[in-house]
Short mmCIF file of C-alpha atoms in Angstrom, two decimals:
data_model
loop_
_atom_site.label_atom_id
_atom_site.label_comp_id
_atom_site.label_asym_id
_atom_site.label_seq_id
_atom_site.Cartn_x
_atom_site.Cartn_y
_atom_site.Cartn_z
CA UNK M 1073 -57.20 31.64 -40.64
CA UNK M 1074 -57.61 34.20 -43.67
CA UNK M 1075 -58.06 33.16 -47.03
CA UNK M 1076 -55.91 35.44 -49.91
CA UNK M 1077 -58.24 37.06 -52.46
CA UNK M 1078 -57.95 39.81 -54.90
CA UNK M 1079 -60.16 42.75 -55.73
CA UNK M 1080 -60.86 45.41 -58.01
CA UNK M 1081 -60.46 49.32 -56.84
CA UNK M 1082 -61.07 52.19 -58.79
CA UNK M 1083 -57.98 54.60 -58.49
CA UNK M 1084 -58.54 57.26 -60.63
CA UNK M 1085 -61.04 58.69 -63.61
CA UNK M 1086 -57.90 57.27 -66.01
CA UNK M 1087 -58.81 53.31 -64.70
CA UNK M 1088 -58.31 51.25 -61.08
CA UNK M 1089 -55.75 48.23 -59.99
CA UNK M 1090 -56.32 45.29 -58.70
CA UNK M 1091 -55.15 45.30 -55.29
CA UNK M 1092 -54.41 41.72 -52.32
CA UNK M 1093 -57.26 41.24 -50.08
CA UNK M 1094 -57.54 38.94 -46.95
CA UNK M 1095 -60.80 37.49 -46.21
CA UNK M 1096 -61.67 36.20 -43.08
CA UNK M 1097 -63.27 32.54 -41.84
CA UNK M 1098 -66.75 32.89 -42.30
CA UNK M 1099 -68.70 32.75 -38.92
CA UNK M 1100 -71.44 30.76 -38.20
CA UNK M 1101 -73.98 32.86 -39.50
CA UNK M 1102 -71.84 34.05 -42.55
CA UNK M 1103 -70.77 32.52 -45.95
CA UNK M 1104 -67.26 32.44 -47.51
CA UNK M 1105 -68.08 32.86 -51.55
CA UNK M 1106 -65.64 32.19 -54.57
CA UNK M 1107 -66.82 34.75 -57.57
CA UNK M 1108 -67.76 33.23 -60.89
CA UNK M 1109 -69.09 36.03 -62.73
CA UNK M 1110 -69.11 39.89 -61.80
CA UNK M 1111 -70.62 42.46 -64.18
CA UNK M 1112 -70.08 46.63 -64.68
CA UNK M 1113 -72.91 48.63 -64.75
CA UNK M 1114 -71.86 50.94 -66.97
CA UNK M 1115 -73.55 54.34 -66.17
CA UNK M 1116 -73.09 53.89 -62.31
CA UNK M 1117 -69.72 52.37 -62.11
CA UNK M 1118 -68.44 54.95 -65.20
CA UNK M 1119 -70.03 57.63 -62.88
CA UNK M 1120 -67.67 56.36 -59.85
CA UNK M 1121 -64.54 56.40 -62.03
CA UNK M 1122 -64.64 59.44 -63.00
CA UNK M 1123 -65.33 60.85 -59.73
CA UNK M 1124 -68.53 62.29 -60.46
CA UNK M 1125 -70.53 61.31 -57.43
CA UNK M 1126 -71.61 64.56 -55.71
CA UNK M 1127 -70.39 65.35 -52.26
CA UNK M 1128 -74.09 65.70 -50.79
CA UNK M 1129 -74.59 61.93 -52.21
CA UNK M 1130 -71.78 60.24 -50.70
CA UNK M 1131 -73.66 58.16 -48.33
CA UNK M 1132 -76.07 57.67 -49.98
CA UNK M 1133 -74.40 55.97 -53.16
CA UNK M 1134 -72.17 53.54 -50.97
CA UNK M 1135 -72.50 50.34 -52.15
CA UNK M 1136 -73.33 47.43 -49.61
CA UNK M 1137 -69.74 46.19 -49.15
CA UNK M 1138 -68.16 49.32 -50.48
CA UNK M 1139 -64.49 49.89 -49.69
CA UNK M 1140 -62.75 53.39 -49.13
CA UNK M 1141 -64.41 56.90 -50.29
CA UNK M 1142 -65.56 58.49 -52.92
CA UNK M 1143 -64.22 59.80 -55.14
CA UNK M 1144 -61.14 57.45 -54.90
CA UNK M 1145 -59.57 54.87 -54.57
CA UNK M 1146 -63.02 53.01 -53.78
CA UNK M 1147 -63.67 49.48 -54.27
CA UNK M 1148 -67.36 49.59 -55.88
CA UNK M 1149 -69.16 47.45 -57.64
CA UNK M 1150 -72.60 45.73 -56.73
CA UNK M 1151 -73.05 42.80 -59.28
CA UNK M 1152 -71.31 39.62 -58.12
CA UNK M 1153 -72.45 35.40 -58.83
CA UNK M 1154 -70.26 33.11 -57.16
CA UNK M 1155 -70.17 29.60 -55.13
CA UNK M 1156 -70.77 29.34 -51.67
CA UNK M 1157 -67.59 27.38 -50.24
CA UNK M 1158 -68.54 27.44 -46.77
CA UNK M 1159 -71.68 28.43 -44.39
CA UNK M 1160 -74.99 27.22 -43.47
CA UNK M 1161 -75.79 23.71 -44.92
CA UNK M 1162 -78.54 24.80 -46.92
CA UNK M 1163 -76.14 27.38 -48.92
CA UNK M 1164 -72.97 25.34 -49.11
CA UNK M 1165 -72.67 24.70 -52.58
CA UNK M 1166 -75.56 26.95 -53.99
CA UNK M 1167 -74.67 29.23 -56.68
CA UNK M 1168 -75.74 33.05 -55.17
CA UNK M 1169 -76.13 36.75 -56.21
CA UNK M 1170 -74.65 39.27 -53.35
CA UNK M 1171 -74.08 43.13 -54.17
CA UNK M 1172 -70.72 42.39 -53.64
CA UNK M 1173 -68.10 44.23 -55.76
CA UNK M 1174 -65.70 42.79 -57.76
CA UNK M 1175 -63.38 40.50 -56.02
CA UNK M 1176 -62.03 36.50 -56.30
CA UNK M 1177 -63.58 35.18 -53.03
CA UNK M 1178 -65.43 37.61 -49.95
CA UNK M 1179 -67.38 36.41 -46.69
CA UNK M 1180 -70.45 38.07 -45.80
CA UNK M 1181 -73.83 37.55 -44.03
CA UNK M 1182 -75.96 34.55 -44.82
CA UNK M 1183 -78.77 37.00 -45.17
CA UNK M 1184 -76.62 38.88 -48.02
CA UNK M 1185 -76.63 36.51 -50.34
CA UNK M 1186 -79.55 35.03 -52.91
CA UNK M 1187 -79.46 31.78 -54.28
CA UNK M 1188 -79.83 31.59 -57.94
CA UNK M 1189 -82.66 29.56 -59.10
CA UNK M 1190 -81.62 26.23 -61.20
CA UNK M 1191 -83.16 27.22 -64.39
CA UNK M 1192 -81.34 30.60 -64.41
CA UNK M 1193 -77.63 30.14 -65.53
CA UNK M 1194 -74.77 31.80 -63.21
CA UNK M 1195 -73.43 33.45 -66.58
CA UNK M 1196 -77.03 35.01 -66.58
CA UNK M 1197 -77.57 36.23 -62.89
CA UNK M 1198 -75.23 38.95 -62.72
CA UNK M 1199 -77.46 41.38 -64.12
CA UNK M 1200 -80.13 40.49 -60.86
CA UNK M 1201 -78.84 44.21 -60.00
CA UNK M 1202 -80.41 45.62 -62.79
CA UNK M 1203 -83.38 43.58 -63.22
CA UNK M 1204 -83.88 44.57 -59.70
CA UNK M 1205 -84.33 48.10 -60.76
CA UNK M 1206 -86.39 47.32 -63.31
CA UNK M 1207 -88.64 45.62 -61.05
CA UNK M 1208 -89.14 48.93 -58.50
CA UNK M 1209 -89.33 51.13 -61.50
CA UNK M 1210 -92.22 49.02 -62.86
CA UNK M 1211 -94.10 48.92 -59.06
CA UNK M 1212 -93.81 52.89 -59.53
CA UNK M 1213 -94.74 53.27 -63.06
CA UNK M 1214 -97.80 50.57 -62.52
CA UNK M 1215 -98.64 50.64 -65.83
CA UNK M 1216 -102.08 49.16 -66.92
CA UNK M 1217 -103.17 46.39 -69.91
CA UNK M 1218 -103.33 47.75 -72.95
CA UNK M 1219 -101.23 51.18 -72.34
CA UNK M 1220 -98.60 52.41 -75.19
CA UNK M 1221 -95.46 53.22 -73.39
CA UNK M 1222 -91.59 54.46 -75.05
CA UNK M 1223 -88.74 53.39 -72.68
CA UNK M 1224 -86.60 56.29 -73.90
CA UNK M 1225 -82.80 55.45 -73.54
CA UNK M 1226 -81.55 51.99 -74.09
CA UNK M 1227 -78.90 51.14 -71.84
CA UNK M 1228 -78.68 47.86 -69.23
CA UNK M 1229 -81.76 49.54 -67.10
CA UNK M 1230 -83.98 50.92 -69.80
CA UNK M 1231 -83.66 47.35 -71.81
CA UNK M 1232 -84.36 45.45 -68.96
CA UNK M 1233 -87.73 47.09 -68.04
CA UNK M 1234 -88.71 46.94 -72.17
CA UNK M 1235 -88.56 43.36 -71.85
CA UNK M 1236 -90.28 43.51 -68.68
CA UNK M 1237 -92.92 45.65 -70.38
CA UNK M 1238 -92.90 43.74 -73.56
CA UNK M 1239 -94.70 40.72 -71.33
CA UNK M 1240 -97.68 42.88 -70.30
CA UNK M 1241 -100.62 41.51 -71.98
CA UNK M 1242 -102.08 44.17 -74.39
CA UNK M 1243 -99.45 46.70 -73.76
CA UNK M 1244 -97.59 48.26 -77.31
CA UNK M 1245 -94.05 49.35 -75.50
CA UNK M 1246 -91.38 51.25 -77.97
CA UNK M 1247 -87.41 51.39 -77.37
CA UNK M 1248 -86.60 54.42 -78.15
CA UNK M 1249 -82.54 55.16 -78.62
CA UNK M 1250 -80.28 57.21 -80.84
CA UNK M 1251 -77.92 53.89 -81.19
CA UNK M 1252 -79.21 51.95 -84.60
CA UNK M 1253 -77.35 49.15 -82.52
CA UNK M 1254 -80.08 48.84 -79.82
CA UNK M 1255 -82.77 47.84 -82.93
CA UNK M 1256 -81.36 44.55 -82.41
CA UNK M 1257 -81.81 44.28 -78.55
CA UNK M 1258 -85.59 45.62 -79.40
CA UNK M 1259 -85.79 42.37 -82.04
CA UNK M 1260 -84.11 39.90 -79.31
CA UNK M 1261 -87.29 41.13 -76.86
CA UNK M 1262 -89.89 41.75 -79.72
CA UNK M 1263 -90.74 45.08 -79.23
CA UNK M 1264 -90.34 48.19 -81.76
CA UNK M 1265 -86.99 49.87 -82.23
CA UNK M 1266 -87.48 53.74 -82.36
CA UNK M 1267 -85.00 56.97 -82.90
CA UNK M 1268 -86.09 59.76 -80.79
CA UNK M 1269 -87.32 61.25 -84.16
CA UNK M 1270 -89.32 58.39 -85.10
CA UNK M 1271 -91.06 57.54 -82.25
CA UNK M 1272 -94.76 57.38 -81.54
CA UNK M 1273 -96.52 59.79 -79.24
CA UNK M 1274 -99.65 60.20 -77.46
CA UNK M 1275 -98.25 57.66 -74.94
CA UNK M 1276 -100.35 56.71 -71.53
CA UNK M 1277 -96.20 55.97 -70.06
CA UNK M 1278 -92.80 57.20 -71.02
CA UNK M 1279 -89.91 55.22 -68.45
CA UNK M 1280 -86.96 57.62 -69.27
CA UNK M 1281 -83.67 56.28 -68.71
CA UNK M 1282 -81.43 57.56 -70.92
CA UNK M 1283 -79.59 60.14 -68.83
CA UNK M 1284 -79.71 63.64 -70.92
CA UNK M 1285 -81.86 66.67 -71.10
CA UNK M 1286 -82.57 65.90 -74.59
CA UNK M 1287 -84.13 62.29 -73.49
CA UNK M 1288 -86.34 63.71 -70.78
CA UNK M 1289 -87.30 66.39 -73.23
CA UNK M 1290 -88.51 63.91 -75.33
CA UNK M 1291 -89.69 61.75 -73.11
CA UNK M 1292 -92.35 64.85 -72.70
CA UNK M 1293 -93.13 65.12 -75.99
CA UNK M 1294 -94.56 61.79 -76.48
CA UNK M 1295 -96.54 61.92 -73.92
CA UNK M 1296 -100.11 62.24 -74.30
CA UNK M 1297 -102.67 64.19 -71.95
CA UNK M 1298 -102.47 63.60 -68.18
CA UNK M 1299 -99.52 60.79 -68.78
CA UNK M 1300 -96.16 60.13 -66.82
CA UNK M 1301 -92.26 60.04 -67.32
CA UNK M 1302 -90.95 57.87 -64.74
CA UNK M 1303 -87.50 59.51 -64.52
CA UNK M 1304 -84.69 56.48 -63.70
CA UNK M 1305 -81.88 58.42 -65.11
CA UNK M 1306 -79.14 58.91 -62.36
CA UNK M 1307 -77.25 62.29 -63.39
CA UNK M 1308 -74.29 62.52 -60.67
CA UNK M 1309 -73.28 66.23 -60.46
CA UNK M 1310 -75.03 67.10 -64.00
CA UNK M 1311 -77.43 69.98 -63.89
CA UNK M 1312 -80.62 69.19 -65.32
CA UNK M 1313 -82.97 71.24 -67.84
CA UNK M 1314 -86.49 70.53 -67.83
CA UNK M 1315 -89.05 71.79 -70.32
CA UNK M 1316 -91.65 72.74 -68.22
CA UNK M 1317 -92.92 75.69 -70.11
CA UNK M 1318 -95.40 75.55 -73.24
CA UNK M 1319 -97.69 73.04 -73.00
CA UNK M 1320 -96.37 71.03 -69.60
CA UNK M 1321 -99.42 72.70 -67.51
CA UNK M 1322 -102.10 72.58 -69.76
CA UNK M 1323 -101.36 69.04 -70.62
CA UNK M 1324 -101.28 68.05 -67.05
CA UNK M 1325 -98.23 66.21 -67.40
CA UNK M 1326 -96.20 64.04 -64.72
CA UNK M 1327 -92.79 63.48 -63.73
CA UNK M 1328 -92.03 61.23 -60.71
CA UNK M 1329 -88.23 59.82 -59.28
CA UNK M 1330 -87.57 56.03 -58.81
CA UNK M 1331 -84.67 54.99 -57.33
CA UNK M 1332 -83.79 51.36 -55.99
CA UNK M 1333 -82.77 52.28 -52.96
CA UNK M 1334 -85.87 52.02 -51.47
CA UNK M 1335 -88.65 49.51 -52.43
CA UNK M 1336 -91.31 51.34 -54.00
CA UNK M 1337 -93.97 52.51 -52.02
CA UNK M 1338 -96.55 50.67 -53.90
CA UNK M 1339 -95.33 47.48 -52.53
CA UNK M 1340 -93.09 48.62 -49.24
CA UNK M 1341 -95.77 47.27 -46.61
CA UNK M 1342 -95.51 43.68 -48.37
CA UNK M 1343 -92.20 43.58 -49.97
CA UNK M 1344 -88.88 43.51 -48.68
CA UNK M 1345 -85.33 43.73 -50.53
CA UNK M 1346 -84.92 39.47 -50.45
CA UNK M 1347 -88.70 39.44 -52.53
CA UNK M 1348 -87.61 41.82 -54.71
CA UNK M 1349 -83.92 40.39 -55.42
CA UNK M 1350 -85.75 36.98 -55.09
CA UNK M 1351 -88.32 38.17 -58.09
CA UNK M 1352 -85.45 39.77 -60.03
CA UNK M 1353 -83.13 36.40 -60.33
CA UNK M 1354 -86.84 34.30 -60.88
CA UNK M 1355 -87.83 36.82 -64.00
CA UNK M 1356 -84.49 36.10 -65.55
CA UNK M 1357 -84.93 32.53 -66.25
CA UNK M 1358 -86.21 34.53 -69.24
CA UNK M 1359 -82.71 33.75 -72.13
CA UNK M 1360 -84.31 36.76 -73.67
CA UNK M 1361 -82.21 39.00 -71.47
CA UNK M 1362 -78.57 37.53 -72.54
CA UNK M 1363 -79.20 40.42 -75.37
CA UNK M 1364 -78.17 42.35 -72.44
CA UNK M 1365 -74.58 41.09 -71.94
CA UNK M 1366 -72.64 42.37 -75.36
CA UNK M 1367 -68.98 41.85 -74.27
CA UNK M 1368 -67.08 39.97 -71.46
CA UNK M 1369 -63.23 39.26 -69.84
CA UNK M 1370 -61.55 38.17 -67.63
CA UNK M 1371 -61.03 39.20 -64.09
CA UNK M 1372 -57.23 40.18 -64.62
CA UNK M 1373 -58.30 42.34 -67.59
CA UNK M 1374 -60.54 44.79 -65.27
CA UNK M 1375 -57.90 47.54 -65.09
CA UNK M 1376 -57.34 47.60 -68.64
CA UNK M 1377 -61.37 47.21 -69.22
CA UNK M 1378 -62.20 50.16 -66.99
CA UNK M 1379 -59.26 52.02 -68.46
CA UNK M 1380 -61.43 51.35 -71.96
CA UNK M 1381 -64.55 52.53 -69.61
CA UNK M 1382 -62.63 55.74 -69.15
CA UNK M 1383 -61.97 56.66 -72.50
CA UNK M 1384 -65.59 56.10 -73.75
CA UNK M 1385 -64.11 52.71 -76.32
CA UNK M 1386 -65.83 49.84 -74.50
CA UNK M 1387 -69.04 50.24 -76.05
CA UNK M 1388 -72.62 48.12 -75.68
CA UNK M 1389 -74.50 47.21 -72.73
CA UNK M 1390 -73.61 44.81 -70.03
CA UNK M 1391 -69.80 43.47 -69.68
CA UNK M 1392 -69.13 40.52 -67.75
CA UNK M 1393 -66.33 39.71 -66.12
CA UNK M 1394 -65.09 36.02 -65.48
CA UNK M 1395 -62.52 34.51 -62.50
CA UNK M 1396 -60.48 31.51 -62.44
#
């Protein structure tokens, strides 16, 4: 027997539909989940709708239970919290995280899901995705007690590794942004709210996430001698500009990639994807981080919210999206 379902695609770089989907019974050694919460991340999913996802990338960027091809129509999305209807005994009723896009009800693996820890609220746990990034980008940066550190663009991803940060002991971490609006995520996590103009250099870490030359640029000037950007800025089909001339050399500065894909290297031979999706939903037990979710709808409002998505008027950090 097949369940009806519905799910979100993206159609165009004008918006998406939502379109009928059958799911399958779930197998023994699979799970049949009803969605409570789904969330848009913003830079990647605007970056899929409007079809900038370069050719030599395509693999790369599929989502786990991507649908169709890039550039469209593609069902994408990779931050999902629902209720397990059906499966294994000790899921059946749990509520879980899956990189599943945005759809009523799916069936997947056992193994695909994590189950959201009771003092974390399901509202909460969609943004394990992104506090899953945060995590890798933090086993790459490794920064030490005591450093001063800018997180340089403050969207879902750079927010979510100043809080991170902010819990170091000894460590002074700045948010730097353009947006006067992100001073009051930087109050929510107590940590200093900085333009790019007013920010403090001389910096043993600079996490750049803001996705522009003129970030990364920056990010290099506050850098002090012999420190690191950790670039987490995911650019598409953008060229990239990177100051490399002046005082780069003599300074003996550092750029390095991080990317979630993989688990960082510093932890690969002891960490798998479940530990680090498993530490991601345990860290946000921290109510802190509902600074991160600034605007919300329903599920049956998704084509006109990534119409809004489109158009550059949905504005603010996380949106969450709720089902029946």
């Amino acid at each position: 027997m097949t369940r009806a379902a519905q799910a979100f695609w993206f159609t165009s770089a004008e918006g998406g539909e939502l379109r009928s989907a059958e799911v399958a019974a779930p197998q023994a050694d699979e799970v049949l989940v009803r969605t409570r919460f789904s969330a848009l991340s913003r830079g990647t999913e605007s970056l899929v709708q409007r079809g900038g996802v370069p050719e030599s990338q395509h693999d790369i960027m599929r989502a786990p239970y991507q649908e169709g091809d890039f550039p469209w129509p593609v069902k994408y999305g990779y931050l999902n919290v629902g209720e397990v209807l059906s499966g294994p005994p000790e899921l059946t009723g749990r509520t879980v995280f899956c990189l599943y896009p945005h759809q009523t009800e799916y069936v997947v693996p056992a193994s695909a899901v994590t189950v959201v820890p009771d003092d974390v609220p399901a509202a909460r746990a969609v943004l394990a995705g992104t506090i899953e990034t945060a995590v890798n980008a933090l086993w790459d940066a490794a920064p030490l007690v005591g450093d001063r550190i800018a997180v340089v663009g403050a969207g879902m991803v750079g927010c979510s590794v100043a809080r991170l940060l902010s819990r170091f002991p000894g460590v002074a971490v700045q948010l730097v942004d353009p947006d006067p609006d992100r001073a009051e995520v930087a109050d929510a996590f107590g940590i200093r709210y900085a333009t790019p103009e007013t920010a403090s250099g001389d910096l043993d870490l600079v996490v750049h996430a803001s996705a522009t030359d003129a970030g990364l640029a920056r990010s290099l000037e506050l850098l002090g001698r012999e420190g690191t950007v950790v670039e987490l800025s995911w650019y598409g089909d953008r060229q990239v500009s990177i100051p490399l001339g002046e005082n780069f050399h003599s300074r003996r500065l550092t750029v390095r990639s991080s990317q979630v894909g993989t688990v960082s290297p510093a932890r690969a031979a002891r960490r798998g994807y479940g530990d680090r999706m498993a530490l991601a939903l345990r860290l946000l037990a921290d109510p802190a981080f509902d600074a991160l979710i600034t605007s919300e709808s329903t599920f049956a409002e998704l084509p006109d919210v990534a119409a809004r998505l489109a158009d550059g008027t949905l504005h603010g950090l996380a949106h969450r999206i709720t089902y029946p």
